[in-house]
Coordinates of C-alpha atoms in Angstrom, one line a residue:
X1 CA 0.3 -0.1 -0.3
X2 CA 1.3 3.1 -1.3
X3 CA 1.5 5.5 2.0
X4 CA 1.8 8.9 0.3
X5 CA -1.5 11.1 0.7
X6 CA -3.3 11.0 -2.6
X7 CA -3.9 13.8 -4.9
X8 CA -7.7 14.4 -5.6
X9 CA -8.2 16.0 -9.3
X10 CA -11.2 17.6 -10.1
X11 CA -11.9 19.5 -13.3
X12 CA -15.2 21.4 -12.6
X13 CA -17.2 22.7 -9.4
X14 CA -19.6 20.1 -9.5
X15 CA -16.9 17.5 -8.5
X16 CA -16.1 19.2 -5.5
X17 CA -18.7 17.6 -3.0
X18 CA -17.4 14.3 -4.0
X19 CA -13.8 15.5 -3.8
X20 CA -14.3 16.6 -0.4
X21 CA -16.1 13.4 0.8
X22 CA -13.1 11.4 -0.4
X23 CA -10.6 13.7 1.1
X24 CA -12.1 13.2 4.4
X25 CA -10.9 9.6 4.4
X26 CA -7.5 10.3 3.8
X27 CA -5.8 12.5 6.1
X28 CA -3.2 14.8 4.1
X29 CA -4.7 14.6 1.1
X30 CA -5.1 17.6 -1.4
X31 CA -7.8 18.8 -3.7
X32 CA -6.2 19.7 -6.9
X33 CA -8.9 22.1 -9.2
X34 CA -8.7 23.6 -12.5
X35 CA -8.1 27.2 -12.3
X36 CA -10.9 29.4 -13.4
X37 CA -13.5 26.5 -13.3
X38 CA -12.9 25.7 -9.5
X39 CA -13.0 27.3 -6.2
X40 CA -12.5 26.4 -2.7
X41 CA -9.6 23.8 -3.7
X42 CA -6.5 23.4 -1.9
X43 CA -4.3 23.8 -5.1
X44 CA -5.1 25.6 -8.6
X45 CA -3.6 24.1 -11.6
X46 CA -3.7 25.3 -15.5
X47 CA -2.6 22.3 -17.4
X48 CA -4.3 18.9 -16.5
X49 CA -2.0 16.8 -18.5
X50 CA 1.1 18.2 -17.1
X51 CA -0.2 18.2 -13.5
X52 CA -1.3 14.5 -13.7
X53 CA 2.3 13.5 -15.0
X54 CA 4.2 15.5 -12.2
X55 CA 2.1 13.8 -9.5
X56 CA 2.6 10.4 -11.1
X57 CA 6.3 10.8 -11.5
X58 CA 6.5 11.6 -7.9
X59 CA 4.7 8.3 -6.9
X60 CA 1.9 10.4 -5.6
X61 CA -1.5 8.3 -5.6
X62 CA -4.1 10.0 -7.9
X63 CA -7.7 10.1 -7.5
X64 CA -9.2 11.8 -10.6
X65 CA -12.9 12.7 -10.6
X66 CA -13.5 12.6 -14.3
X67 CA -13.4 10.1 -17.4
X68 CA -11.0 7.0 -17.3
X69 CA -10.3 7.8 -20.8
X70 CA -8.7 11.3 -20.5
X71 CA -6.5 9.7 -17.4
X72 CA -5.3 6.7 -19.8
X73 CA -4.6 9.1 -22.6
X74 CA -2.7 11.6 -20.2
X75 CA -0.6 8.7 -18.7
X76 CA 0.1 6.0 -21.7
X77 CA 3.0 7.9 -22.9
X78 CA 4.8 7.6 -19.7
X79 CA 3.9 4.1 -18.5
X80 CA 6.8 1.8 -18.3
X81 CA 7.5 -0.4 -15.0
X82 CA 4.5 -1.3 -13.4
X83 CA 6.1 -1.9 -10.0
X84 CA 6.6 1.6 -9.9
X85 CA 3.4 2.7 -10.8
X86 CA 1.4 4.6 -7.9
X87 CA -2.2 4.0 -7.7
X88 CA -4.7 5.7 -10.2
X89 CA -8.1 5.7 -9.9
X90 CA -11.2 7.4 -11.7
X91 CA -14.4 8.4 -9.9
X92 CA -17.5 9.6 -11.6
X93 CA -18.4 13.1 -11.2
X94 CA -21.4 11.9 -9.3
X95 CA -19.5 9.3 -7.2
X96 CA -21.5 6.3 -8.9
X97 CA -18.3 4.5 -10.0
X98 CA -14.8 3.9 -8.7
X99 CA -12.5 2.4 -11.4
X100 CA -9.0 1.5 -10.4
X101 CA -6.6 1.8 -13.3
X102 CA -3.1 1.4 -12.6
X103 CA -0.9 0.6 -9.1
X104 CA -2.0 -3.0 -8.7
X105 CA 1.2 -3.6 -6.9
X106 CA 0.8 -0.6 -4.6
X107 CA -2.7 -1.1 -3.2
X108 CA -5.1 0.7 -5.8
X109 CA -7.9 -2.0 -5.1
X110 CA -7.4 -1.3 -1.5
X111 CA -8.0 2.4 -2.2
X112 CA -11.0 1.5 -4.3
X113 CA -12.7 -0.3 -1.8
X114 CA -12.2 2.2 0.7
X115 CA -13.5 5.2 -1.4
X116 CA -16.2 3.0 -2.7
X117 CA -17.1 2.3 0.9
X118 CA -17.6 5.8 1.8
X119 CA -19.3 6.8 -1.3
X120 CA -21.6 3.6 -0.7
X121 CA -21.1 1.8 -4.1
X122 CA -19.4 -1.0 -5.3
X123 CA -15.7 -0.7 -6.8
X124 CA -15.4 -1.7 -10.2
X125 CA -12.4 -4.2 -9.6
X126 CA -11.3 -6.3 -12.2
X127 CA -8.1 -8.2 -10.9
X128 CA -9.5 -11.9 -11.0
X129 CA -7.4 -12.9 -8.2
X130 CA -8.3 -10.0 -6.0
X131 CA -11.7 -10.7 -6.7
X132 CA -11.7 -14.3 -5.9
X133 CA -9.3 -14.4 -3.1
X134 CA -9.9 -11.0 -1.4
X135 CA -6.2 -10.4 -1.3
X136 CA -3.4 -8.9 -3.6
X137 CA -0.9 -11.4 -3.2
X138 CA 1.8 -9.1 -5.3
X139 CA 0.9 -6.3 -3.3
X140 CA 1.3 -7.2 0.5
X141 CA -0.1 -4.9 3.2
X142 CA 2.6 -2.7 4.9
X143 CA 4.9 -4.6 7.1
X144 CA 5.5 -7.4 4.7
X145 CA 7.9 -7.7 2.0
X146 CA 7.4 -10.3 -1.1
X147 CA 10.9 -11.8 -2.0
X148 CA 10.1 -13.3 -5.3
X149 CA 7.1 -11.4 -7.2
X150 CA 8.7 -12.5 -10.6
X151 CA 7.3 -16.1 -9.7
X152 CA 3.7 -14.5 -8.3
X153 CA 1.9 -14.2 -11.6
X154 CA 2.3 -17.8 -12.6
X155 CA 1.8 -18.7 -8.9
X156 CA -1.7 -16.9 -8.8
X157 CA -2.4 -18.4 -12.3
X158 CA -2.3 -22.0 -10.8
X159 CA -4.4 -20.8 -7.7
X160 CA -7.0 -19.5 -10.1
X161 CA -6.8 -23.1 -11.9
X162 CA -7.6 -24.6 -8.7
X163 CA -4.5 -25.8 -7.1
X164 CA -4.4 -25.9 -3.2
X165 CA -1.7 -24.0 -1.0
X166 CA 0.0 -24.5 2.2
X167 CA 0.7 -21.7 4.7
X168 CA 3.9 -21.8 6.5
X169 CA 4.1 -19.3 9.0
X170 CA 1.6 -16.8 10.5
X171 CA -0.1 -13.7 8.7
X172 CA -3.5 -12.7 9.3
X173 CA -4.1 -10.8 6.1
X174 CA -3.6 -14.3 4.5
X175 CA -5.6 -16.8 7.0
X176 CA -8.3 -14.3 6.7
X177 CA -8.4 -14.4 3.1
X178 CA -10.4 -16.5 0.7
X179 CA -7.2 -18.4 -0.6
X180 CA -7.5 -22.1 -1.0
X181 CA -5.3 -23.0 2.3
X182 CA -5.0 -26.6 2.9
X183 CA -6.2 -27.2 6.8
X184 CA -3.4 -27.9 9.4
X185 CA -4.2 -31.6 9.1
X186 CA -3.6 -31.4 5.5
X187 CA -0.2 -29.7 5.6
X188 CA 1.5 -32.6 4.1
X189 CA -1.2 -33.3 1.6
X190 CA 0.7 -34.0 -1.6
X191 CA -2.2 -32.1 -3.6
X192 CA -1.3 -29.1 -2.0
X193 CA 1.4 -28.1 -4.5
X194 CA 1.8 -24.7 -3.8
X195 CA 3.3 -22.9 -0.8
X196 CA 3.4 -19.8 1.1
X197 CA 5.9 -19.3 3.4
X198 CA 5.9 -16.3 6.0
X199 CA 9.4 -16.1 7.4
X200 CA 12.3 -13.6 8.7
X201 CA 14.6 -16.3 7.8
X202 CA 17.0 -15.9 4.5
X203 CA 15.3 -18.7 2.3
X204 CA 15.6 -19.7 -1.3
X205 CA 12.1 -19.1 -2.9
X206 CA 10.9 -21.3 -5.6
X207 CA 8.0 -20.8 -8.5
X208 CA 5.9 -22.8 -6.5
X209 CA 6.6 -21.0 -3.0
X210 CA 5.9 -17.3 -2.3
X211 CA 7.8 -15.9 0.5
X212 CA 6.9 -13.4 2.6
X213 CA 8.9 -11.5 5.0
X214 CA 7.4 -9.9 8.0
X215 CA 9.6 -6.5 8.5
X216 CA 9.9 -7.2 12.1
X217 CA 13.9 -6.7 12.5
X218 CA 15.6 -3.7 13.7
X219 CA 19.4 -3.1 12.8
X220 CA 21.1 -0.6 15.0
X221 CA 24.5 0.7 14.2
X222 CA 26.6 2.7 16.5
X223 CA 30.5 3.7 16.6
X224 CA 30.1 4.8 12.9
X225 CA 33.6 5.3 11.0
X226 CA 34.4 7.0 7.8
X227 CA 34.7 4.3 5.3
X228 CA 33.5 3.6 1.9
X229 CA 30.0 3.4 1.4
X230 CA 30.2 0.1 -0.4
X231 CA 32.4 -1.6 2.2
X232 CA 29.9 -0.9 4.7
X233 CA 26.9 -2.2 2.5
X234 CA 28.8 -5.5 2.4
X235 CA 29.7 -5.7 6.2
X236 CA 25.7 -5.6 6.6
X237 CA 24.9 -8.1 4.0
X238 CA 27.5 -10.8 5.6
X239 CA 25.8 -9.7 9.0
X240 CA 22.6 -10.4 8.1
X241 CA 24.0 -13.6 6.2
X242 CA 25.4 -14.7 9.7
X243 CA 22.2 -14.2 11.5
X244 CA 20.3 -16.0 9.0
X245 CA 18.0 -13.1 8.4
X246 CA 16.6 -11.9 5.3
X247 CA 17.2 -8.4 4.2
X248 CA 13.6 -8.0 3.4
X249 CA 12.8 -8.7 7.0
X250 CA 14.6 -5.4 8.5
X251 CA 12.2 -2.8 9.1
X252 CA 14.7 0.1 9.4
X253 CA 18.2 1.1 10.4
X254 CA 18.5 3.0 14.0
X255 CA 21.3 5.2 15.2
X256 CA 21.7 7.8 17.8
X257 CA 20.5 11.3 16.9
X258 CA 24.0 12.2 17.1
X259 CA 24.9 10.4 13.8
X260 CA 22.2 12.1 11.9
X261 CA 23.5 12.7 8.4
X262 CA 26.5 10.5 8.6
X263 CA 27.2 8.7 4.9
X264 CA 27.6 5.3 6.1
X265 CA 24.3 4.9 7.6
X266 CA 22.5 7.0 4.5
X267 CA 24.1 4.9 2.2
X268 CA 23.0 1.5 4.0
X269 CA 19.5 2.9 4.2
X270 CA 19.6 3.7 0.6
X271 CA 20.7 0.4 -0.5
X272 CA 18.5 -1.5 1.3
X273 CA 15.6 0.9 0.6
X274 CA 13.9 1.0 4.1
X275 CA 13.7 4.0 6.7
X276 CA 16.8 5.3 8.8
X277 CA 15.5 6.7 12.0
X278 CA 17.2 8.2 15.2
X279 CA 17.0 8.3 18.7
X280 CA 18.0 10.1 21.9
X281 CA 20.2 8.4 24.6
X282 CA 17.4 9.2 27.2
X283 CA 14.9 7.5 24.8
X284 CA 16.8 4.1 25.3
X285 CA 15.7 1.1 27.3
X286 CA 17.8 -0.3 30.1
X287 CA 19.9 -3.3 28.6
X288 CA 21.0 -6.2 31.4
X289 CA 24.6 -5.8 31.7
X290 CA 24.8 -9.5 33.2
X291 CA 24.1 -10.4 29.7
X292 CA 27.3 -9.2 28.3
X293 CA 29.0 -12.4 29.5
X294 CA 26.3 -14.4 27.4
X295 CA 26.8 -12.3 24.2
X296 CA 30.6 -11.4 23.9
X297 CA 32.6 -8.9 26.6
X298 CA 33.3 -6.4 23.6
X299 CA 29.8 -6.1 22.9
X300 CA 28.8 -2.6 22.2
X301 CA 25.8 -1.9 24.8
X302 CA 24.2 1.2 23.3
X303 CA 23.6 -0.6 19.8
X304 CA 21.9 -3.4 21.9
X305 CA 19.6 -0.8 23.6
X306 CA 19.0 0.9 20.3
X307 CA 17.8 -2.3 18.6
X308 CA 15.3 -3.2 21.3
X309 CA 14.0 0.0 21.9
X310 CA 13.2 0.2 18.1
X311 CA 11.8 -3.4 18.3
X312 CA 9.6 -2.6 21.3
X313 CA 8.3 -4.9 24.0
X314 CA 9.1 -8.6 24.1
X315 CA 11.5 -8.1 21.5
X316 CA 14.6 -10.6 21.5
X317 CA 18.3 -9.4 20.4
X318 CA 19.6 -12.1 17.7
X319 CA 22.8 -11.0 16.7
X320 CA 25.6 -8.3 17.1
X321 CA 28.9 -7.6 15.5
X322 CA 31.7 -4.9 15.4
X323 CA 33.1 -4.4 12.0
X324 CA 35.8 -1.7 10.7
X325 CA 32.7 0.6 10.0
X326 CA 30.3 0.2 13.0
X327 CA 29.3 -1.6 15.8
X328 CA 25.8 -3.1 15.5
X329 CA 23.3 -5.1 17.1
X330 CA 19.8 -6.8 15.9
X331 CA 16.7 -7.3 17.5
X332 CA 13.5 -9.2 16.6
X333 CA 9.9 -7.9 17.3
X334 CA 7.1 -10.3 17.6
X335 CA 5.1 -8.7 14.9
X336 CA 5.9 -6.3 12.0
X337 CA 6.5 -2.7 13.0
X338 CA 6.3 0.7 11.3
X339 CA 9.9 2.1 11.5
X340 CA 8.5 5.5 10.6
X341 CA 6.5 5.8 13.8
X342 CA 10.0 5.3 16.0
X343 CA 12.2 8.0 16.8
X344 CA 12.6 10.8 14.0
X345 CA 14.0 10.8 10.5
X346 CA 16.9 13.0 9.3
X347 CA 15.8 16.4 9.2
X348 CA 15.4 18.3 5.9
X349 CA 15.7 21.6 4.9
X350 CA 15.0 22.9 1.4
X351 CA 15.3 26.7 0.5
X352 CA 12.7 27.0 -2.4
X353 CA 12.3 29.7 -4.8
X354 CA 8.4 30.3 -6.1
X355 CA 9.1 32.3 -8.7
X356 CA 8.2 35.9 -8.8
X357 CA 4.5 35.1 -8.2
X358 CA 2.2 32.9 -10.4
X359 CA 2.0 29.4 -9.6
X360 CA 2.8 28.6 -13.2
X361 CA 6.3 29.6 -12.7
X362 CA 7.1 27.3 -10.1
X363 CA 9.0 24.4 -10.7
X364 CA 7.9 20.6 -10.3
X365 CA 10.8 20.3 -7.9
X366 CA 9.5 23.2 -5.6
X367 CA 5.9 21.9 -6.1
X368 CA 6.8 18.5 -4.9
X369 CA 8.9 19.9 -1.8
X370 CA 6.1 22.1 -0.8
X371 CA 3.8 19.2 -0.8
X372 CA 6.2 16.6 1.2
X373 CA 7.4 19.3 3.6
X374 CA 6.2 19.1 7.1
X375 CA 6.7 22.9 8.0
X376 CA 6.5 26.0 5.9
X377 CA 8.8 28.9 7.1
X378 CA 9.1 32.3 5.7
X379 CA 7.8 36.0 5.4
X380 CA 3.7 36.1 5.0
X381 CA 3.6 37.4 1.7
X382 CA 5.6 34.7 0.4
X383 CA 4.1 32.0 2.3
X384 CA 0.7 33.1 0.6
X385 CA 2.3 32.8 -3.0
X386 CA 3.2 29.2 -2.1
X387 CA -0.4 28.0 -1.9
X388 CA -2.3 26.3 0.5
X389 CA -1.5 24.0 3.2
X390 CA -2.2 20.3 3.6
X391 CA -3.8 18.7 6.6
X392 CA -0.8 18.1 9.0
X393 CA 1.5 20.8 7.6
X394 CA 2.8 23.8 10.1
X395 CA 3.0 27.4 8.6
X396 CA 5.3 29.7 10.5
X397 CA 5.3 33.3 9.6
X398 CA 7.9 36.2 10.3
X399 CA 8.6 39.7 9.5
X400 CA 10.6 40.4 6.3
X401 CA 13.3 41.7 8.1
X402 CA 14.1 38.7 10.6
X403 CA 16.0 36.7 7.9
X404 CA 18.6 35.1 10.3
X405 CA 16.3 34.4 13.2
X406 CA 14.1 32.9 10.4
X407 CA 17.1 31.0 9.0
X408 CA 18.1 29.5 12.6
X409 CA 14.4 28.8 13.5
X410 CA 14.1 26.7 10.2
X411 CA 17.5 24.8 11.0
X412 CA 16.4 24.2 14.6
X413 CA 13.2 22.9 13.4
X414 CA 15.0 20.5 10.7
X415 CA 17.4 19.2 13.5
X416 CA 14.4 18.0 15.3
X417 CA 13.4 15.6 12.3
X418 CA 11.0 18.0 10.5
X419 CA 11.1 18.3 6.7
X420 CA 11.4 22.2 6.3
X421 CA 10.4 24.1 3.3
X422 CA 12.0 27.8 3.6
X423 CA 9.9 29.9 1.2
X424 CA 11.2 32.6 -0.8
X425 CA 9.9 34.4 -3.6
X426 CA 11.9 34.4 -7.0
X427 CA 15.1 32.7 -6.7
X428 CA 16.1 31.7 -2.9
X429 CA 19.9 32.4 -4.0
X430 CA 19.3 35.9 -5.3
X431 CA 18.9 38.4 -2.5
X432 CA 17.1 35.9 -0.5
X433 CA 16.7 33.1 1.9
X434 CA 19.6 30.7 0.9
X435 CA 22.3 33.1 1.8
X436 CA 20.5 33.6 5.2
X437 CA 20.5 30.0 6.2
X438 CA 24.1 29.3 5.2
X439 CA 25.3 32.8 6.9
X440 CA 23.5 31.2 10.1
X441 CA 25.4 28.0 9.9
X442 CA 28.7 29.8 9.4
X443 CA 28.1 32.2 12.2
X444 CA 26.0 30.1 14.8
X445 CA 27.4 26.4 13.9
X446 CA 25.2 24.4 16.2
X447 CA 26.5 21.1 16.1
X448 CA 22.7 19.5 15.6
X449 CA 22.6 21.3 12.3
X450 CA 25.3 19.3 10.7
X451 CA 23.4 16.2 10.3
X452 CA 20.6 18.0 8.6
X453 CA 20.0 17.2 4.8
X454 CA 20.2 20.7 2.9
X455 CA 19.1 21.8 -0.8
X456 CA 18.6 24.8 -2.4
X457 CA 15.7 24.7 -4.9
X458 CA 16.0 27.3 -7.9
X459 CA 13.1 29.6 -8.8
X460 CA 12.6 32.2 -11.5
X461 CA 14.0 35.4 -10.7
X462 CA 12.3 38.6 -11.0
X463 CA 15.1 40.1 -13.6
X464 CA 14.2 36.8 -15.7
X465 CA 10.4 37.5 -15.6
X466 CA 10.9 41.0 -16.4
X467 CA 13.4 40.4 -19.1
X468 CA 11.3 37.8 -20.7
X469 CA 8.2 40.0 -20.6
X470 CA 9.9 42.9 -22.5
X471 CA 11.9 40.3 -24.8
X472 CA 15.7 39.9 -24.3
X473 CA 17.1 42.9 -22.5
X474 CA 19.7 40.7 -20.4
X475 CA 20.8 39.0 -24.1
X476 CA 24.5 40.2 -23.3
X477 CA 26.6 40.4 -20.3
X478 CA 24.6 41.9 -17.2
X479 CA 24.9 42.3 -13.5
X480 CA 22.3 42.6 -10.9
X481 CA 22.7 45.3 -7.7
X482 CA 20.4 45.7 -4.9
X483 CA 19.8 49.3 -3.9
X484 CA 18.9 48.3 -0.3
X485 CA 21.5 49.6 1.7
X486 CA 20.3 47.8 5.3
X487 CA 23.2 45.1 5.0
X488 CA 25.7 47.3 3.0
X489 CA 27.0 50.8 3.0
X490 CA 25.6 53.3 0.5
X491 CA 29.3 54.0 -0.5
X492 CA 29.7 50.4 -2.0
X493 CA 26.6 50.4 -3.8
X494 CA 27.2 53.7 -5.4
X495 CA 30.6 52.4 -6.4
X496 CA 29.3 49.3 -8.0
X497 CA 26.8 51.3 -9.5
X498 CA 29.7 53.6 -11.4
X499 CA 31.7 50.3 -12.0
X500 CA 29.0 48.6 -13.7
X501 CA 28.0 51.8 -15.9
X502 CA 31.5 52.3 -17.0
X503 CA 31.7 48.4 -17.8
X504 CA 28.6 49.0 -20.0
X505 CA 26.9 46.2 -18.3
X506 CA 23.2 46.0 -18.5
X507 CA 21.7 46.3 -15.0
X508 CA 19.1 44.5 -13.0
X509 CA 18.1 46.5 -10.0
X510 CA 16.5 45.0 -6.9
X511 CA 14.8 46.7 -3.9
X512 CA 15.0 49.9 -5.9
X513 CA 12.5 52.1 -3.6
X514 CA 10.0 52.2 -1.0
X515 CA 7.8 55.1 0.3
X516 CA 10.4 56.2 2.9
X517 CA 13.5 55.2 0.6
X518 CA 13.6 57.0 -2.9
X519 CA 16.9 59.0 -2.9
X520 CA 19.0 55.8 -3.9
X521 CA 17.2 55.3 -7.2
X522 CA 17.5 58.9 -7.6
X523 CA 21.0 58.8 -7.1
X524 CA 21.5 55.7 -9.1
X525 CA 19.6 57.4 -12.1
X526 CA 22.4 60.4 -11.7
X527 CA 25.4 58.1 -12.1
X528 CA 23.8 56.1 -15.1
X529 CA 23.2 59.3 -16.9
X530 CA 26.8 60.1 -16.5
X531 CA 27.9 57.0 -18.8
X532 CA 24.7 56.3 -20.7
X533 CA 22.5 58.1 -23.4
X534 CA 19.2 59.4 -22.2
X535 CA 17.4 57.3 -24.9
X536 CA 18.7 54.0 -23.0
X537 CA 15.8 51.6 -22.9
X538 CA 14.6 51.0 -19.0
X539 CA 12.1 48.1 -18.2
X540 CA 9.9 48.5 -15.0
X541 CA 8.5 44.9 -14.0
X542 CA 6.1 45.4 -11.0
X543 CA 3.7 42.6 -9.5
X544 CA 5.1 39.8 -11.8
X545 CA 3.2 37.0 -12.2
X546 CA 0.6 38.3 -9.7
X547 CA -2.5 40.4 -10.1
X548 CA -1.8 44.2 -11.0
X549 CA 1.1 42.6 -13.1
X550 CA 2.5 45.7 -15.4
X551 CA 5.6 45.8 -17.5
X552 CA 6.4 49.3 -18.7
X553 CA 9.5 50.5 -21.2
X554 CA 10.9 54.0 -20.9
X555 CA 13.8 56.0 -21.5
X556 CA 16.6 56.4 -18.9
X557 CA 16.2 60.2 -19.5
X558 CA 12.4 60.3 -18.3
X559 CA 12.9 57.6 -15.9
X560 CA 12.0 58.8 -12.3
X561 CA 12.6 57.3 -8.4
X562 CA 8.9 57.8 -8.2
X563 CA 8.3 55.1 -10.9
X564 CA 9.4 52.4 -8.9
X565 CA 8.8 50.5 -5.4
X566 CA 9.6 47.4 -3.7
X567 CA 7.7 45.5 -5.9
X568 CA 9.4 46.5 -9.0
X569 CA 12.3 45.4 -10.8
X570 CA 14.4 47.9 -13.0
X571 CA 16.4 46.5 -15.6
X572 CA 18.5 49.3 -17.4
X573 CA 19.9 48.5 -20.7
X574 CA 23.6 48.9 -22.0
X575 CA 24.7 51.0 -24.9
X576 CA 23.9 48.2 -26.9
X577 CA 20.3 47.6 -25.9
X578 CA 17.9 48.1 -28.7
X579 CA 14.1 48.6 -29.0
X580 CA 12.1 46.8 -31.7
X581 CA 8.5 48.2 -32.1
X582 CA 5.6 45.9 -32.2
X583 CA 3.3 46.0 -35.0
X584 CA 0.0 46.8 -32.7
X585 CA 1.8 48.9 -30.0
X586 CA 4.3 48.8 -27.4
X587 CA 7.9 47.6 -27.9
X588 CA 10.2 44.7 -27.7
X589 CA 13.6 45.5 -26.0
X590 CA 16.9 43.1 -26.4
X591 CA 20.6 43.6 -26.2
X592 CA 22.4 41.8 -29.3
X593 CA 24.7 39.0 -28.8
X594 CA 27.5 40.3 -30.3
X595 CA 29.1 43.6 -28.7
X596 CA 30.0 46.6 -30.9
X597 CA 32.1 48.8 -29.0

């Protein structure tokens, strides 16, 4: 079963009641509505095909309230591997039909049943094995791993043909199904030619035996050293083999929070594709020191405590080891466990740029980060531009002048195991929050920040949006200067304006003016007129991508400081910048790629 919250897609306002009914049974789900045709949704989109493909590529379950045909035609060109397909369902606008389309290996039929029950209809499930046996052998429930999926298709075909099957081991989802299981007295009956084995042991599957591993093993690592990741993975494989434990039975790898971000444990978790979780020392269960004699005098007690704490009550320590890479211990729980509910994950901090305003300028990467983040941090105006929160997400607003405090707050949140998105408009690395985050790390340098996974997701900068709206004024060498003297002396700014003007760069000015601060822009115009003709083109882009957007082209000689404010980006052309009149009014502005001095 896919654990990611689904996206519910609607194309018209009439579908909203059904969408809300479905959303109510899936905490964290978001309703996507076609812009200009829907209101009251979580996220608006303008392109159905692009949105559907982005969600599909991100492995997000999709519940589309529309005709099945449009979904099929949209996704057909990108279908390649059924094992990687998320659940995709079509639901009739009036809720009269629920049709699972894709994602049979990720619980689409279970989702269909759940939605159909809420809508009080029958799901249109067509998977023969699922209908007859009331379980999906190819898609075991969370907590179980199918070791030989390539054998499952033939195995299921034989079951459908009338073969009996023996069950070795315990799993309620199998015993409560309609599988033709041999009775306990028939377990040695030669007529039962098929076997389902539930075991945490490393066994060799065969075509007539499906092997399911319950994820009930916790693998703890301590005393991590700096070695090659491939070597560490090899050690883990050898330790599992020595313990006669299947890799598929490992629910997660666990370590102390002080080891968060260590490349060895990150590589191990990635290779085995299971969660990596972190615990604090005070959280660990007590360990009977007398057992040291039973295990080994050099046994690392903390590893045992971590493994047993993660495995829970009545768990048993089944192995330990010490290598050149780490010390470790393995504990076995009595039932499959959900590793994501234990400890905390490695904290994540993404500094994202939403573009200058419109959602259409937000990159797929940024959209995905915002969907997956647990917390959004930023200036209120920029958070408003980012869109609506889904259930369970937290929003943390702050004043626009509190950049360093905001950065420290976000780093602390991420260090606690949260997935944090720090939101900037435009590009986060251009006069925005990316620099503030790294400045905070450089100046404060809290040890717990070192384990955070940090990434910067670029956005379209205001100067790019303004340039594109006007043509190509940045088509040759250019520079970018902020006229705000809050963080740097005006003397430095003035020197840079003079140098850029003398060097004949096209110049993009950020933070040009405000109600209280206009003399700086006026002075910049004076300096530019010392080196540029009064006819030099100037572009004023205001509220780009937002309501009230305007793009105006004027000449440097007529440009006044009162023409701009803090929501305006100003681009002043070089000596080479040209104007191309448009046929029906207005001008294009461009700077040639070749420079003629």
